[in-house]
């Protein structure tokens, strides 16, 4: 069964997200743990969470992905910014345990001129400070497009972060199709080659989720602007090949395309149809 869904708004609560997902044909979804610009998180509503967990069991939703605020930067050149990222992520991970055994995705960060090695070192330190042996959440490093001084646009950089982490079973990777294409991994012409490279450098056992996006920009543009499925440079054929690939097809796929719910519903239906085609 294809696991496909999209990014949903948390504003109406957790059960509302589960219901919204089911209503548009999704059986997985992603949400921000708090305002994406990184403000205070809402208090945990145990009843709402319990209702979502029940809804997930009844509606065969296994995997959901929480996304950290994208403004956090665990490898900033400012101590205060790094500390804020660390504290916010630590708080998010405590809250994630109310939704046991799920994923928490974050952008590794931008080294802002400090250099890749320093950036990676700071990210590793942050992860080693916040990961706990007893947590059930897997923290995912998102593959990035490499705009500005972003870390994580090369598989080697993600591997280096993973290697530095002490609790390695708590860490995985989320592959974003727009980001890897913009970063210079040609999933249109050579999907097999990219998957082999991921396996050789990081190991496919670390790949836990996929962000399914088309790209507004051509190959290797280092831009990171998502497009609707089939309307960008990646195209429907290549996106369909991603969800049907034998090494990927079991993963949860989350759309982060510029859409309202109705647009997501259409993309989910279209991709389910492509998935079912022989
Ligand atoms: Fe992201
Ligand atoms: Fe993404
Ligand atoms: Zn993006």
Short mmCIF file of N, CA, C and O in Angstrom, two decimals, residues 137-188:
data_model
loop_
_atom_site.label_atom_id
_atom_site.label_comp_id
_atom_site.label_asym_id
_atom_site.label_seq_id
_atom_site.Cartn_x
_atom_site.Cartn_y
_atom_site.Cartn_z
N UNK A 137 11.36 8.41 19.15
CA UNK A 137 11.33 9.20 17.92
C UNK A 137 12.63 9.04 17.14
O UNK A 137 13.71 9.02 17.74
N UNK A 138 12.52 8.93 15.82
CA UNK A 138 13.70 8.97 14.97
C UNK A 138 13.82 10.37 14.39
O UNK A 138 12.87 10.91 13.82
N UNK A 139 14.98 10.98 14.59
CA UNK A 139 15.24 12.34 14.10
C UNK A 139 15.80 12.25 12.68
O UNK A 139 16.77 11.51 12.45
N UNK A 140 15.18 12.96 11.75
CA UNK A 140 15.60 12.87 10.34
C UNK A 140 16.32 14.12 9.90
O UNK A 140 15.85 15.24 10.10
N UNK A 141 17.46 13.93 9.26
CA UNK A 141 18.19 15.01 8.61
C UNK A 141 17.59 15.14 7.21
O UNK A 141 17.50 14.15 6.48
N UNK A 142 17.17 16.34 6.82
CA UNK A 142 16.61 16.51 5.48
C UNK A 142 17.72 16.82 4.49
O UNK A 142 18.64 17.60 4.79
N UNK A 143 17.66 16.20 3.33
CA UNK A 143 18.60 16.51 2.25
C UNK A 143 18.28 17.91 1.75
O UNK A 143 17.12 18.24 1.50
N UNK A 144 19.28 18.75 1.61
CA UNK A 144 19.05 20.16 1.27
C UNK A 144 19.52 20.49 -0.14
O UNK A 144 20.27 19.74 -0.75
N UNK A 145 19.09 21.65 -0.65
CA UNK A 145 19.42 22.03 -2.03
C UNK A 145 20.80 22.66 -2.14
O UNK A 145 21.36 22.77 -3.22
N UNK A 146 21.33 23.12 -1.01
CA UNK A 146 22.65 23.76 -1.04
C UNK A 146 22.59 25.24 -1.36
O UNK A 146 23.57 25.83 -1.82
N UNK A 147 21.44 25.86 -1.09
CA UNK A 147 21.40 27.32 -1.29
C UNK A 147 22.16 28.00 -0.15
O UNK A 147 22.19 27.49 0.98
N UNK A 148 22.80 29.11 -0.49
CA UNK A 148 23.61 29.80 0.52
C UNK A 148 24.67 28.88 1.08
O UNK A 148 25.40 28.23 0.33
N UNK A 149 24.74 28.79 2.41
CA UNK A 149 25.76 27.94 3.05
C UNK A 149 25.13 26.71 3.71
O UNK A 149 25.65 26.20 4.71
N UNK A 150 24.01 26.26 3.15
CA UNK A 150 23.32 25.10 3.72
C UNK A 150 24.19 23.86 3.76
O UNK A 150 24.85 23.51 2.78
N UNK A 151 24.11 23.17 4.87
CA UNK A 151 24.78 21.88 5.02
C UNK A 151 23.76 20.78 4.73
O UNK A 151 22.57 20.93 5.04
N UNK A 152 24.21 19.72 4.09
CA UNK A 152 23.31 18.59 3.83
C UNK A 152 22.86 18.48 2.39
O UNK A 152 21.92 17.76 2.08
N UNK A 153 23.55 19.18 1.49
CA UNK A 153 23.20 19.04 0.07
C UNK A 153 24.02 17.92 -0.57
O UNK A 153 23.76 17.51 -1.69
N UNK A 154 25.04 17.44 0.16
CA UNK A 154 25.81 16.28 -0.30
C UNK A 154 25.55 15.13 0.67
O UNK A 154 25.54 15.33 1.89
N UNK A 155 25.39 13.95 0.12
CA UNK A 155 25.17 12.78 0.97
C UNK A 155 26.34 12.60 1.95
O UNK A 155 26.15 12.17 3.08
N UNK A 156 27.55 12.95 1.49
CA UNK A 156 28.73 12.80 2.35
C UNK A 156 28.61 13.63 3.63
O UNK A 156 29.07 13.22 4.69
N UNK A 157 28.00 14.82 3.51
CA UNK A 157 27.85 15.68 4.70
C UNK A 157 26.87 15.06 5.69
O UNK A 157 27.10 15.08 6.91
N UNK A 158 25.79 14.50 5.17
CA UNK A 158 24.81 13.85 6.06
C UNK A 158 25.46 12.64 6.74
O UNK A 158 25.27 12.40 7.93
N UNK A 159 26.24 11.90 5.97
CA UNK A 159 26.93 10.73 6.52
C UNK A 159 27.87 11.14 7.65
O UNK A 159 27.95 10.49 8.70
N UNK A 160 28.58 12.25 7.43
CA UNK A 160 29.52 12.73 8.45
C UNK A 160 28.79 13.11 9.74
O UNK A 160 29.28 12.85 10.84
N UNK A 161 27.59 13.71 9.59
CA UNK A 161 26.79 14.04 10.78
C UNK A 161 26.38 12.75 11.49
O UNK A 161 26.57 12.61 12.71
N UNK A 162 25.86 11.81 10.73
CA UNK A 162 25.40 10.54 11.32
C UNK A 162 26.56 9.85 12.05
O UNK A 162 26.41 9.35 13.17
N UNK A 163 27.72 9.85 11.41
CA UNK A 163 28.89 9.20 12.02
C UNK A 163 29.30 9.83 13.35
O UNK A 163 29.85 9.15 14.21
N UNK A 164 29.01 11.14 13.49
CA UNK A 164 29.39 11.82 14.73
C UNK A 164 28.39 11.62 15.86
O UNK A 164 28.68 11.90 17.02
N UNK A 165 27.20 11.16 15.51
CA UNK A 165 26.13 11.00 16.51
C UNK A 165 26.37 9.73 17.32
O UNK A 165 26.67 8.68 16.76
N UNK A 166 26.24 9.84 18.63
CA UNK A 166 26.46 8.68 19.49
C UNK A 166 25.30 7.69 19.38
O UNK A 166 25.51 6.51 19.17
N UNK A 167 24.07 8.21 19.48
CA UNK A 167 22.90 7.32 19.44
C UNK A 167 22.42 7.18 17.98
O UNK A 167 21.42 7.78 17.58
N UNK A 168 23.16 6.39 17.22
CA UNK A 168 22.92 6.35 15.78
C UNK A 168 21.58 5.72 15.40
O UNK A 168 21.07 5.98 14.31
N UNK A 169 21.01 4.90 16.29
CA UNK A 169 19.71 4.30 15.95
C UNK A 169 18.57 5.31 16.09
O UNK A 169 17.44 5.02 15.73
N UNK A 170 18.86 6.51 16.60
CA UNK A 170 17.83 7.54 16.73
C UNK A 170 17.84 8.49 15.54
O UNK A 170 17.08 9.46 15.51
N UNK A 171 18.71 8.23 14.54
CA UNK A 171 18.86 9.21 13.46
C UNK A 171 18.66 8.56 12.09
O UNK A 171 19.03 7.42 11.86
N UNK A 172 18.00 9.31 11.20
CA UNK A 172 17.76 8.84 9.85
C UNK A 172 17.79 10.02 8.88
O UNK A 172 18.21 11.12 9.24
N UNK A 173 17.35 9.77 7.65
CA UNK A 173 17.37 10.80 6.62
C UNK A 173 16.00 10.88 5.94
O UNK A 173 15.33 9.86 5.77
N UNK A 174 15.61 12.10 5.60
CA UNK A 174 14.42 12.34 4.78
C UNK A 174 14.90 12.94 3.46
O UNK A 174 15.57 13.98 3.46
N UNK A 175 14.60 12.27 2.37
CA UNK A 175 15.06 12.73 1.05
C UNK A 175 13.99 13.60 0.42
O UNK A 175 12.84 13.19 0.28
N UNK A 176 14.36 14.84 0.09
CA UNK A 176 13.43 15.77 -0.57
C UNK A 176 13.77 15.80 -2.05
O UNK A 176 14.90 16.16 -2.43
N UNK A 177 12.81 15.41 -2.89
CA UNK A 177 13.11 15.26 -4.33
C UNK A 177 13.50 16.59 -4.98
O UNK A 177 14.41 16.64 -5.81
N UNK A 178 12.83 17.69 -4.58
CA UNK A 178 13.19 19.01 -5.13
C UNK A 178 14.60 19.37 -4.69
O UNK A 178 15.43 19.79 -5.50
N UNK A 179 14.88 19.16 -3.41
CA UNK A 179 16.20 19.55 -2.89
C UNK A 179 17.33 18.75 -3.54
O UNK A 179 18.34 19.34 -3.93
N UNK A 180 17.18 17.43 -3.64
CA UNK A 180 18.30 16.65 -4.20
C UNK A 180 18.52 16.99 -5.68
O UNK A 180 19.66 17.05 -6.14
N UNK A 181 17.42 17.24 -6.38
CA UNK A 181 17.54 17.59 -7.80
C UNK A 181 18.24 18.95 -7.95
O UNK A 181 19.16 19.10 -8.75
N UNK A 182 17.82 19.90 -7.13
CA UNK A 182 18.47 21.22 -7.13
C UNK A 182 19.93 21.13 -6.67
O UNK A 182 20.75 21.97 -7.02
N UNK A 183 20.22 20.12 -5.85
CA UNK A 183 21.58 19.96 -5.32
C UNK A 183 22.52 19.29 -6.32
O UNK A 183 23.74 19.29 -6.14
N UNK A 184 21.94 18.69 -7.38
CA UNK A 184 22.80 18.07 -8.39
C UNK A 184 22.77 16.55 -8.40
O UNK A 184 23.70 15.92 -8.91
N UNK A 185 21.72 15.97 -7.83
CA UNK A 185 21.51 14.51 -7.95
C UNK A 185 20.40 14.30 -8.98
O UNK A 185 19.24 14.68 -8.73
N UNK A 186 20.76 13.70 -10.11
CA UNK A 186 19.84 13.68 -11.24
C UNK A 186 18.83 12.52 -11.16
O UNK A 186 18.99 11.48 -11.80
N UNK A 187 17.78 12.76 -10.39
CA UNK A 187 16.74 11.73 -10.23
C UNK A 187 15.85 11.61 -11.47
O UNK A 187 15.04 10.69 -11.56
N UNK A 188 16.02 12.52 -12.43
CA UNK A 188 15.23 12.44 -13.68
C UNK A 188 15.91 11.49 -14.67
O UNK A 188 15.29 10.56 -15.17
#
